[in-house]
């Protein structure tokens, strides 16, 4: 068994696998991210982006947000998340620089 750890720092992505039993680093990786535009920092706050997503799901609140992370796509920061509310799962991506919803998918959980 290993812990898989991923983080971003100084425009790069780091991946590590650490053995649970010994704490030994089993595998590590580094990937430089290309910075597009003025920089790779998110200018839209997490709270603002969550409210943007929740505004699209009438009645949903922050407790209905089941996944949330800041990620990078071609060096551009973006928030990715999932809202589950009213029998529907919503997956979305929000540009963390402009606050614009760039991807939105809704799928009924009722089968």
Short mmCIF file of N, CA, C and O in Angstrom, two decimals:
data_model
loop_
_atom_site.label_atom_id
_atom_site.label_comp_id
_atom_site.label_asym_id
_atom_site.label_seq_id
_atom_site.Cartn_x
_atom_site.Cartn_y
_atom_site.Cartn_z
N UNK A 1 0.83 -1.18 0.00
CA UNK A 1 0.00 0.00 0.00
C UNK A 1 0.88 1.25 0.00
O UNK A 1 1.92 1.27 0.65
N UNK A 2 0.41 2.27 -0.75
CA UNK A 2 1.15 3.52 -0.82
C UNK A 2 0.18 4.70 -0.67
O UNK A 2 -0.99 4.60 -0.99
N UNK A 3 0.70 5.79 -0.13
CA UNK A 3 -0.01 7.06 -0.16
C UNK A 3 0.36 7.74 -1.46
O UNK A 3 1.53 7.78 -1.82
N UNK A 4 -0.64 8.26 -2.18
CA UNK A 4 -0.37 9.02 -3.39
C UNK A 4 -0.60 10.49 -3.06
O UNK A 4 -1.67 10.87 -2.62
N UNK A 5 0.43 11.30 -3.26
CA UNK A 5 0.36 12.71 -2.92
C UNK A 5 0.66 13.52 -4.17
O UNK A 5 1.62 13.22 -4.89
N UNK A 6 -0.17 14.55 -4.43
CA UNK A 6 0.02 15.43 -5.57
C UNK A 6 -0.13 16.86 -5.11
O UNK A 6 -1.04 17.17 -4.34
N UNK A 7 0.77 17.74 -5.52
CA UNK A 7 0.63 19.15 -5.18
C UNK A 7 1.29 20.00 -6.25
O UNK A 7 2.05 19.52 -7.07
N UNK A 8 0.95 21.30 -6.21
CA UNK A 8 1.48 22.27 -7.15
C UNK A 8 2.24 23.34 -6.39
O UNK A 8 1.77 23.80 -5.35
N UNK A 9 3.38 23.71 -6.92
CA UNK A 9 4.17 24.78 -6.31
C UNK A 9 5.05 25.41 -7.39
O UNK A 9 5.63 24.69 -8.21
N UNK A 10 5.13 26.71 -7.38
CA UNK A 10 6.01 27.45 -8.28
C UNK A 10 5.87 27.03 -9.74
O UNK A 10 6.85 26.85 -10.45
N UNK A 11 4.62 26.81 -10.18
CA UNK A 11 4.36 26.48 -11.56
C UNK A 11 4.70 25.05 -11.95
O UNK A 11 4.83 24.74 -13.13
N UNK A 12 4.85 24.16 -10.98
CA UNK A 12 5.15 22.76 -11.28
C UNK A 12 4.22 21.83 -10.51
O UNK A 12 3.69 22.20 -9.47
N UNK A 13 4.03 20.64 -11.04
CA UNK A 13 3.21 19.62 -10.39
C UNK A 13 4.15 18.53 -9.88
O UNK A 13 5.04 18.07 -10.59
N UNK A 14 3.94 18.13 -8.64
CA UNK A 14 4.75 17.10 -8.01
C UNK A 14 3.86 15.90 -7.65
O UNK A 14 2.77 16.09 -7.12
N UNK A 15 4.32 14.70 -7.94
CA UNK A 15 3.62 13.47 -7.59
C UNK A 15 4.57 12.59 -6.80
O UNK A 15 5.70 12.35 -7.22
N UNK A 16 4.09 12.11 -5.65
CA UNK A 16 4.90 11.21 -4.83
C UNK A 16 4.06 10.01 -4.42
O UNK A 16 2.87 10.14 -4.17
N UNK A 17 4.69 8.84 -4.35
CA UNK A 17 4.10 7.65 -3.75
C UNK A 17 4.98 7.28 -2.56
O UNK A 17 6.19 7.14 -2.70
N UNK A 18 4.34 7.14 -1.39
CA UNK A 18 5.07 6.85 -0.16
C UNK A 18 4.53 5.56 0.44
O UNK A 18 3.31 5.43 0.62
N UNK A 19 5.42 4.63 0.77
CA UNK A 19 5.01 3.36 1.35
C UNK A 19 4.37 3.59 2.71
O UNK A 19 4.94 4.27 3.57
N UNK A 20 3.17 3.04 2.90
CA UNK A 20 2.45 3.21 4.16
C UNK A 20 3.23 2.59 5.32
O UNK A 20 3.37 3.19 6.39
N UNK A 21 3.78 1.42 5.11
CA UNK A 21 4.44 0.69 6.18
C UNK A 21 5.74 1.33 6.65
O UNK A 21 6.04 1.34 7.84
N UNK A 22 6.52 1.89 5.70
CA UNK A 22 7.86 2.36 6.05
C UNK A 22 8.05 3.87 5.95
O UNK A 22 9.01 4.41 6.48
N UNK A 23 7.18 4.56 5.23
CA UNK A 23 7.36 5.99 5.00
C UNK A 23 8.36 6.29 3.90
O UNK A 23 8.68 7.43 3.63
N UNK A 24 8.86 5.24 3.25
CA UNK A 24 9.85 5.40 2.19
C UNK A 24 9.19 5.94 0.92
O UNK A 24 8.08 5.55 0.56
N UNK A 25 9.88 6.84 0.21
CA UNK A 25 9.39 7.34 -1.07
C UNK A 25 9.63 6.25 -2.10
O UNK A 25 10.77 5.86 -2.38
N UNK A 26 8.53 5.73 -2.64
CA UNK A 26 8.60 4.63 -3.60
C UNK A 26 8.77 5.17 -5.02
O UNK A 26 9.48 4.60 -5.83
N UNK A 27 8.10 6.28 -5.30
CA UNK A 27 8.14 6.86 -6.64
C UNK A 27 7.91 8.35 -6.53
O UNK A 27 7.18 8.80 -5.64
N UNK A 28 8.52 9.12 -7.39
CA UNK A 28 8.28 10.56 -7.39
C UNK A 28 8.33 11.08 -8.81
O UNK A 28 8.99 10.50 -9.67
N UNK A 29 7.61 12.17 -9.04
CA UNK A 29 7.60 12.76 -10.37
C UNK A 29 7.45 14.26 -10.27
O UNK A 29 6.94 14.79 -9.29
N UNK A 30 7.90 14.94 -11.31
CA UNK A 30 7.87 16.40 -11.37
C UNK A 30 7.50 16.77 -12.80
O UNK A 30 8.03 16.19 -13.75
N UNK A 31 6.55 17.70 -12.94
CA UNK A 31 6.16 18.15 -14.26
C UNK A 31 6.03 19.67 -14.24
O UNK A 31 5.23 20.21 -13.49
N UNK A 32 6.83 20.33 -15.04
CA UNK A 32 6.74 21.79 -15.13
C UNK A 32 5.49 22.14 -15.90
O UNK A 32 5.20 21.54 -16.94
N UNK A 33 4.73 23.07 -15.38
CA UNK A 33 3.49 23.50 -16.05
C UNK A 33 3.78 24.76 -16.85
O UNK A 33 4.45 25.66 -16.38
N UNK A 34 3.25 24.82 -18.05
CA UNK A 34 3.40 26.00 -18.88
C UNK A 34 2.48 27.10 -18.37
O UNK A 34 1.29 26.87 -18.18
N UNK A 35 3.02 28.25 -18.15
CA UNK A 35 2.23 29.37 -17.67
C UNK A 35 1.69 30.12 -18.89
O UNK A 35 2.44 30.52 -19.76
N UNK A 36 0.36 30.28 -18.93
CA UNK A 36 -0.29 30.96 -20.03
C UNK A 36 -0.80 32.30 -19.53
O UNK A 36 -1.33 32.39 -18.43
N UNK A 37 -0.68 33.33 -20.31
CA UNK A 37 -1.22 34.63 -19.92
C UNK A 37 -0.34 35.31 -18.89
O UNK A 37 0.87 35.23 -18.93
N UNK A 38 -0.99 35.96 -17.91
CA UNK A 38 -0.25 36.78 -16.96
C UNK A 38 0.30 35.99 -15.78
O UNK A 38 1.03 36.53 -14.98
N UNK A 39 -0.08 34.75 -15.65
CA UNK A 39 0.43 33.98 -14.52
C UNK A 39 -0.48 32.83 -14.20
O UNK A 39 -1.52 32.64 -14.82
N UNK A 40 -0.08 32.02 -13.24
CA UNK A 40 -0.83 30.81 -12.95
C UNK A 40 -1.61 30.91 -11.64
O UNK A 40 -2.10 29.92 -11.14
N UNK A 41 -1.73 32.10 -11.07
CA UNK A 41 -2.42 32.21 -9.80
C UNK A 41 -3.90 32.49 -10.01
O UNK A 41 -4.29 33.22 -10.91
N UNK A 42 -4.71 31.87 -9.17
CA UNK A 42 -6.15 32.06 -9.24
C UNK A 42 -6.48 33.46 -8.72
O UNK A 42 -6.03 33.85 -7.65
N UNK A 43 -7.25 34.21 -9.49
CA UNK A 43 -7.65 35.55 -9.05
C UNK A 43 -9.08 35.55 -8.53
O UNK A 43 -9.50 36.49 -7.88
N UNK A 44 -9.84 34.48 -8.83
CA UNK A 44 -11.20 34.33 -8.32
C UNK A 44 -11.11 33.46 -7.08
O UNK A 44 -10.52 32.38 -7.11
N UNK A 45 -11.70 33.92 -5.97
CA UNK A 45 -11.61 33.15 -4.74
C UNK A 45 -12.42 31.86 -4.82
O UNK A 45 -13.36 31.75 -5.61
N UNK A 46 -12.04 30.90 -4.00
CA UNK A 46 -12.76 29.63 -3.92
C UNK A 46 -14.23 29.87 -3.55
O UNK A 46 -15.13 29.29 -4.14
N UNK A 47 -14.47 30.76 -2.59
CA UNK A 47 -15.84 31.05 -2.14
C UNK A 47 -16.68 31.63 -3.28
O UNK A 47 -17.84 31.24 -3.46
N UNK A 48 -16.11 32.54 -4.05
CA UNK A 48 -16.83 33.15 -5.18
C UNK A 48 -17.14 32.10 -6.24
O UNK A 48 -18.26 32.06 -6.77
N UNK A 49 -16.18 31.25 -6.55
CA UNK A 49 -16.39 30.21 -7.56
C UNK A 49 -17.46 29.21 -7.10
O UNK A 49 -18.30 28.78 -7.89
N UNK A 50 -17.45 28.85 -5.82
CA UNK A 50 -18.49 27.94 -5.30
C UNK A 50 -19.87 28.57 -5.44
O UNK A 50 -20.83 27.90 -5.82
N UNK A 51 -19.98 29.85 -5.14
CA UNK A 51 -21.27 30.53 -5.26
C UNK A 51 -21.72 30.58 -6.72
O UNK A 51 -22.92 30.46 -7.01
N UNK A 52 -20.79 30.72 -7.65
CA UNK A 52 -21.12 30.70 -9.08
C UNK A 52 -21.73 29.36 -9.45
O UNK A 52 -22.75 29.30 -10.14
N UNK A 53 -21.12 28.27 -8.98
CA UNK A 53 -21.64 26.93 -9.29
C UNK A 53 -22.98 26.71 -8.60
O UNK A 53 -23.94 26.21 -9.23
N UNK A 54 -23.08 27.05 -7.32
CA UNK A 54 -24.32 26.83 -6.57
C UNK A 54 -25.48 27.64 -7.14
O UNK A 54 -26.63 27.21 -7.08
N UNK A 55 -25.20 28.80 -7.72
CA UNK A 55 -26.26 29.63 -8.30
C UNK A 55 -26.94 28.94 -9.48
O UNK A 55 -28.07 29.25 -9.82
N UNK A 56 -26.26 27.96 -10.08
CA UNK A 56 -26.83 27.23 -11.21
C UNK A 56 -27.73 26.08 -10.77
O UNK A 56 -28.39 25.47 -11.61
N UNK A 57 -27.72 25.74 -9.48
CA UNK A 57 -28.51 24.63 -8.97
C UNK A 57 -29.46 25.19 -7.91
O UNK A 57 -29.09 25.34 -6.74
N UNK A 58 -30.67 25.51 -8.33
CA UNK A 58 -31.64 26.14 -7.45
C UNK A 58 -31.90 25.30 -6.20
O UNK A 58 -32.26 24.12 -6.30
N UNK A 59 -31.66 25.89 -5.02
CA UNK A 59 -31.90 25.21 -3.75
C UNK A 59 -30.67 24.56 -3.13
O UNK A 59 -30.66 24.23 -1.96
N UNK A 60 -29.62 24.35 -3.92
CA UNK A 60 -28.41 23.70 -3.41
C UNK A 60 -27.63 24.66 -2.52
O UNK A 60 -27.66 25.88 -2.72
N UNK A 61 -26.97 24.11 -1.51
CA UNK A 61 -26.14 24.90 -0.61
C UNK A 61 -24.73 24.30 -0.58
O UNK A 61 -24.48 23.25 -1.17
N UNK A 62 -23.84 24.95 0.17
CA UNK A 62 -22.45 24.49 0.23
C UNK A 62 -22.34 23.04 0.73
O UNK A 62 -21.42 22.33 0.36
N UNK A 63 -23.28 22.59 1.54
CA UNK A 63 -23.23 21.20 2.03
C UNK A 63 -23.48 20.19 0.90
O UNK A 63 -23.18 19.01 1.05
N UNK A 64 -23.98 20.66 -0.24
CA UNK A 64 -24.23 19.78 -1.38
C UNK A 64 -23.02 19.67 -2.31
O UNK A 64 -23.06 18.94 -3.29
N UNK A 65 -21.94 20.40 -2.00
CA UNK A 65 -20.70 20.31 -2.79
C UNK A 65 -19.92 19.10 -2.27
O UNK A 65 -19.49 19.07 -1.13
N UNK A 66 -19.77 18.09 -3.12
CA UNK A 66 -19.14 16.84 -2.70
C UNK A 66 -17.68 16.72 -3.12
O UNK A 66 -16.93 15.96 -2.54
N UNK A 67 -17.29 17.45 -4.13
CA UNK A 67 -15.88 17.44 -4.55
C UNK A 67 -15.51 18.86 -4.91
O UNK A 67 -16.32 19.61 -5.46
N UNK A 68 -14.28 19.23 -4.61
CA UNK A 68 -13.80 20.58 -4.94
C UNK A 68 -12.29 20.56 -4.96
O UNK A 68 -11.66 20.06 -4.04
N UNK A 69 -11.67 21.09 -6.02
CA UNK A 69 -10.21 21.21 -6.02
C UNK A 69 -9.79 22.29 -7.00
O UNK A 69 -10.49 22.60 -7.96
N UNK A 70 -8.64 22.86 -6.71
CA UNK A 70 -7.99 23.79 -7.63
C UNK A 70 -7.01 22.96 -8.45
O UNK A 70 -6.20 22.22 -7.89
N UNK A 71 -7.13 23.04 -9.76
CA UNK A 71 -6.27 22.26 -10.65
C UNK A 71 -5.73 23.19 -11.72
O UNK A 71 -6.08 24.37 -11.75
N UNK A 72 -4.88 22.68 -12.56
CA UNK A 72 -4.32 23.48 -13.65
C UNK A 72 -4.49 22.73 -14.96
O UNK A 72 -4.26 21.53 -15.03
N UNK A 73 -4.94 23.44 -16.00
CA UNK A 73 -5.09 22.88 -17.34
C UNK A 73 -4.26 23.76 -18.26
O UNK A 73 -4.57 24.94 -18.45
N UNK A 74 -3.19 23.20 -18.81
CA UNK A 74 -2.26 23.95 -19.65
C UNK A 74 -1.77 25.21 -18.95
O UNK A 74 -1.67 26.28 -19.55
N UNK A 75 -1.51 25.11 -17.66
CA UNK A 75 -0.96 26.22 -16.90
C UNK A 75 -2.00 27.21 -16.39
O UNK A 75 -1.67 28.13 -15.67
N UNK A 76 -3.26 27.02 -16.78
CA UNK A 76 -4.33 27.93 -16.35
C UNK A 76 -5.02 27.35 -15.12
O UNK A 76 -5.43 26.20 -15.14
N UNK A 77 -5.20 28.13 -14.07
CA UNK A 77 -5.86 27.61 -12.87
C UNK A 77 -7.36 27.47 -13.09
O UNK A 77 -7.98 28.31 -13.77
N UNK A 78 -7.93 26.39 -12.57
CA UNK A 78 -9.36 26.17 -12.67
C UNK A 78 -9.85 25.39 -11.45
O UNK A 78 -9.10 24.62 -10.86
N UNK A 79 -11.09 25.65 -11.08
CA UNK A 79 -11.73 24.90 -10.01
C UNK A 79 -12.55 23.79 -10.64
O UNK A 79 -13.28 24.03 -11.61
N UNK A 80 -12.44 22.59 -10.09
CA UNK A 80 -13.25 21.47 -10.54
C UNK A 80 -14.07 21.00 -9.35
O UNK A 80 -13.56 20.96 -8.22
N UNK A 81 -15.33 20.68 -9.59
CA UNK A 81 -16.15 20.26 -8.48
C UNK A 81 -17.35 19.43 -8.89
O UNK A 81 -17.61 19.21 -10.08
N UNK A 82 -18.06 18.98 -7.85
CA UNK A 82 -19.25 18.18 -8.04
C UNK A 82 -20.28 18.60 -7.00
O UNK A 82 -19.95 18.74 -5.82
N UNK A 83 -21.51 18.79 -7.45
CA UNK A 83 -22.64 19.07 -6.57
C UNK A 83 -23.63 17.94 -6.77
O UNK A 83 -23.93 17.55 -7.91
N UNK A 84 -24.14 17.39 -5.68
CA UNK A 84 -25.20 16.38 -5.75
C UNK A 84 -26.40 16.96 -5.03
O UNK A 84 -26.32 17.27 -3.83
N UNK A 85 -27.50 17.15 -5.78
CA UNK A 85 -28.68 17.78 -5.19
C UNK A 85 -29.92 17.38 -5.98
O UNK A 85 -29.89 17.34 -7.21
N UNK A 86 -30.99 17.05 -5.27
CA UNK A 86 -32.27 16.76 -5.91
C UNK A 86 -32.24 15.61 -6.89
O UNK A 86 -32.91 15.65 -7.91
N UNK A 87 -31.44 14.59 -6.60
CA UNK A 87 -31.38 13.41 -7.48
C UNK A 87 -30.54 13.61 -8.73
O UNK A 87 -30.59 12.81 -9.65
N UNK A 88 -29.76 14.69 -8.78
CA UNK A 88 -28.93 14.99 -9.94
C UNK A 88 -27.49 15.26 -9.48
O UNK A 88 -27.28 15.88 -8.45
N UNK A 89 -26.54 14.77 -10.27
CA UNK A 89 -25.13 15.02 -10.03
C UNK A 89 -24.64 16.03 -11.07
O UNK A 89 -24.81 15.82 -12.27
N UNK A 90 -24.08 17.13 -10.60
CA UNK A 90 -23.56 18.18 -11.47
C UNK A 90 -22.04 18.20 -11.35
O UNK A 90 -21.51 18.31 -10.25
N UNK A 91 -21.34 18.06 -12.47
CA UNK A 91 -19.88 18.18 -12.48
C UNK A 91 -19.53 19.41 -13.29
O UNK A 91 -20.14 19.66 -14.33
N UNK A 92 -18.55 20.17 -12.81
CA UNK A 92 -18.27 21.44 -13.46
C UNK A 92 -16.82 21.84 -13.34
O UNK A 92 -16.08 21.34 -12.50
N UNK A 93 -16.44 22.79 -14.20
CA UNK A 93 -15.12 23.41 -14.18
C UNK A 93 -15.34 24.92 -14.29
O UNK A 93 -16.13 25.37 -15.12
N UNK A 94 -14.65 25.66 -13.44
CA UNK A 94 -14.75 27.12 -13.44
C UNK A 94 -13.35 27.69 -13.60
O UNK A 94 -12.44 27.32 -12.86
N UNK A 95 -13.19 28.59 -14.57
CA UNK A 95 -11.90 29.25 -14.79
C UNK A 95 -11.59 30.10 -13.55
O UNK A 95 -12.38 30.96 -13.17
N UNK A 96 -10.46 29.84 -12.91
CA UNK A 96 -10.11 30.52 -11.66
C UNK A 96 -9.53 31.91 -11.89
O UNK A 96 -9.25 32.62 -10.92
N UNK A 97 -9.37 32.31 -13.13
CA UNK A 97 -8.91 33.66 -13.43
C UNK A 97 -10.09 34.57 -13.76
O UNK A 97 -10.16 35.70 -13.29
N UNK A 98 -11.05 34.05 -14.54
CA UNK A 98 -12.18 34.88 -14.97
C UNK A 98 -13.46 34.61 -14.18
O UNK A 98 -14.37 35.44 -14.18
N UNK A 99 -13.56 33.42 -13.56
CA UNK A 99 -14.78 33.05 -12.84
C UNK A 99 -15.85 32.47 -13.75
O UNK A 99 -16.96 32.18 -13.31
N UNK A 100 -15.53 32.24 -15.02
CA UNK A 100 -16.47 31.72 -15.99
C UNK A 100 -16.59 30.20 -15.88
O UNK A 100 -15.58 29.50 -15.72
N UNK A 101 -17.82 29.69 -15.97
CA UNK A 101 -18.03 28.25 -16.01
C UNK A 101 -17.63 27.77 -17.40
O UNK A 101 -18.19 28.20 -18.40
N UNK A 102 -16.63 26.89 -17.47
CA UNK A 102 -16.14 26.42 -18.77
C UNK A 102 -16.66 25.04 -19.12
O UNK A 102 -16.67 24.67 -20.29
N UNK A 103 -17.08 24.26 -18.12
CA UNK A 103 -17.68 22.95 -18.36
C UNK A 103 -18.79 22.75 -17.35
O UNK A 103 -18.66 23.13 -16.18
N UNK A 104 -19.90 22.14 -17.80
CA UNK A 104 -21.02 21.86 -16.91
C UNK A 104 -21.71 20.60 -17.40
O UNK A 104 -22.07 20.51 -18.58
N UNK A 105 -21.89 19.62 -16.54
CA UNK A 105 -22.55 18.38 -16.91
C UNK A 105 -23.51 17.98 -15.80
O UNK A 105 -23.15 18.00 -14.63
N UNK A 106 -24.73 17.66 -16.16
CA UNK A 106 -25.75 17.23 -15.19
C UNK A 106 -26.21 15.84 -15.57
O UNK A 106 -26.52 15.57 -16.73
N UNK A 107 -26.26 14.95 -14.56
CA UNK A 107 -26.66 13.58 -14.80
C UNK A 107 -27.59 13.14 -13.70
O UNK A 107 -27.28 13.28 -12.51
N UNK A 108 -28.75 12.59 -14.08
CA UNK A 108 -29.72 12.11 -13.11
C UNK A 108 -29.19 10.88 -12.40
O UNK A 108 -28.63 9.98 -13.03
N UNK A 109 -29.36 10.83 -11.08
CA UNK A 109 -28.93 9.66 -10.31
C UNK A 109 -30.02 8.61 -10.22
O UNK A 109 -29.78 7.51 -9.77
N UNK A 110 -31.23 8.95 -10.65
CA UNK A 110 -32.35 8.01 -10.64
C UNK A 110 -32.21 7.07 -11.82
O UNK A 110 -32.09 7.50 -12.95
N UNK A 111 -32.24 5.82 -11.54
CA UNK A 111 -32.09 4.83 -12.62
C UNK A 111 -33.38 4.06 -12.79
O UNK A 111 -34.04 3.68 -11.95
#
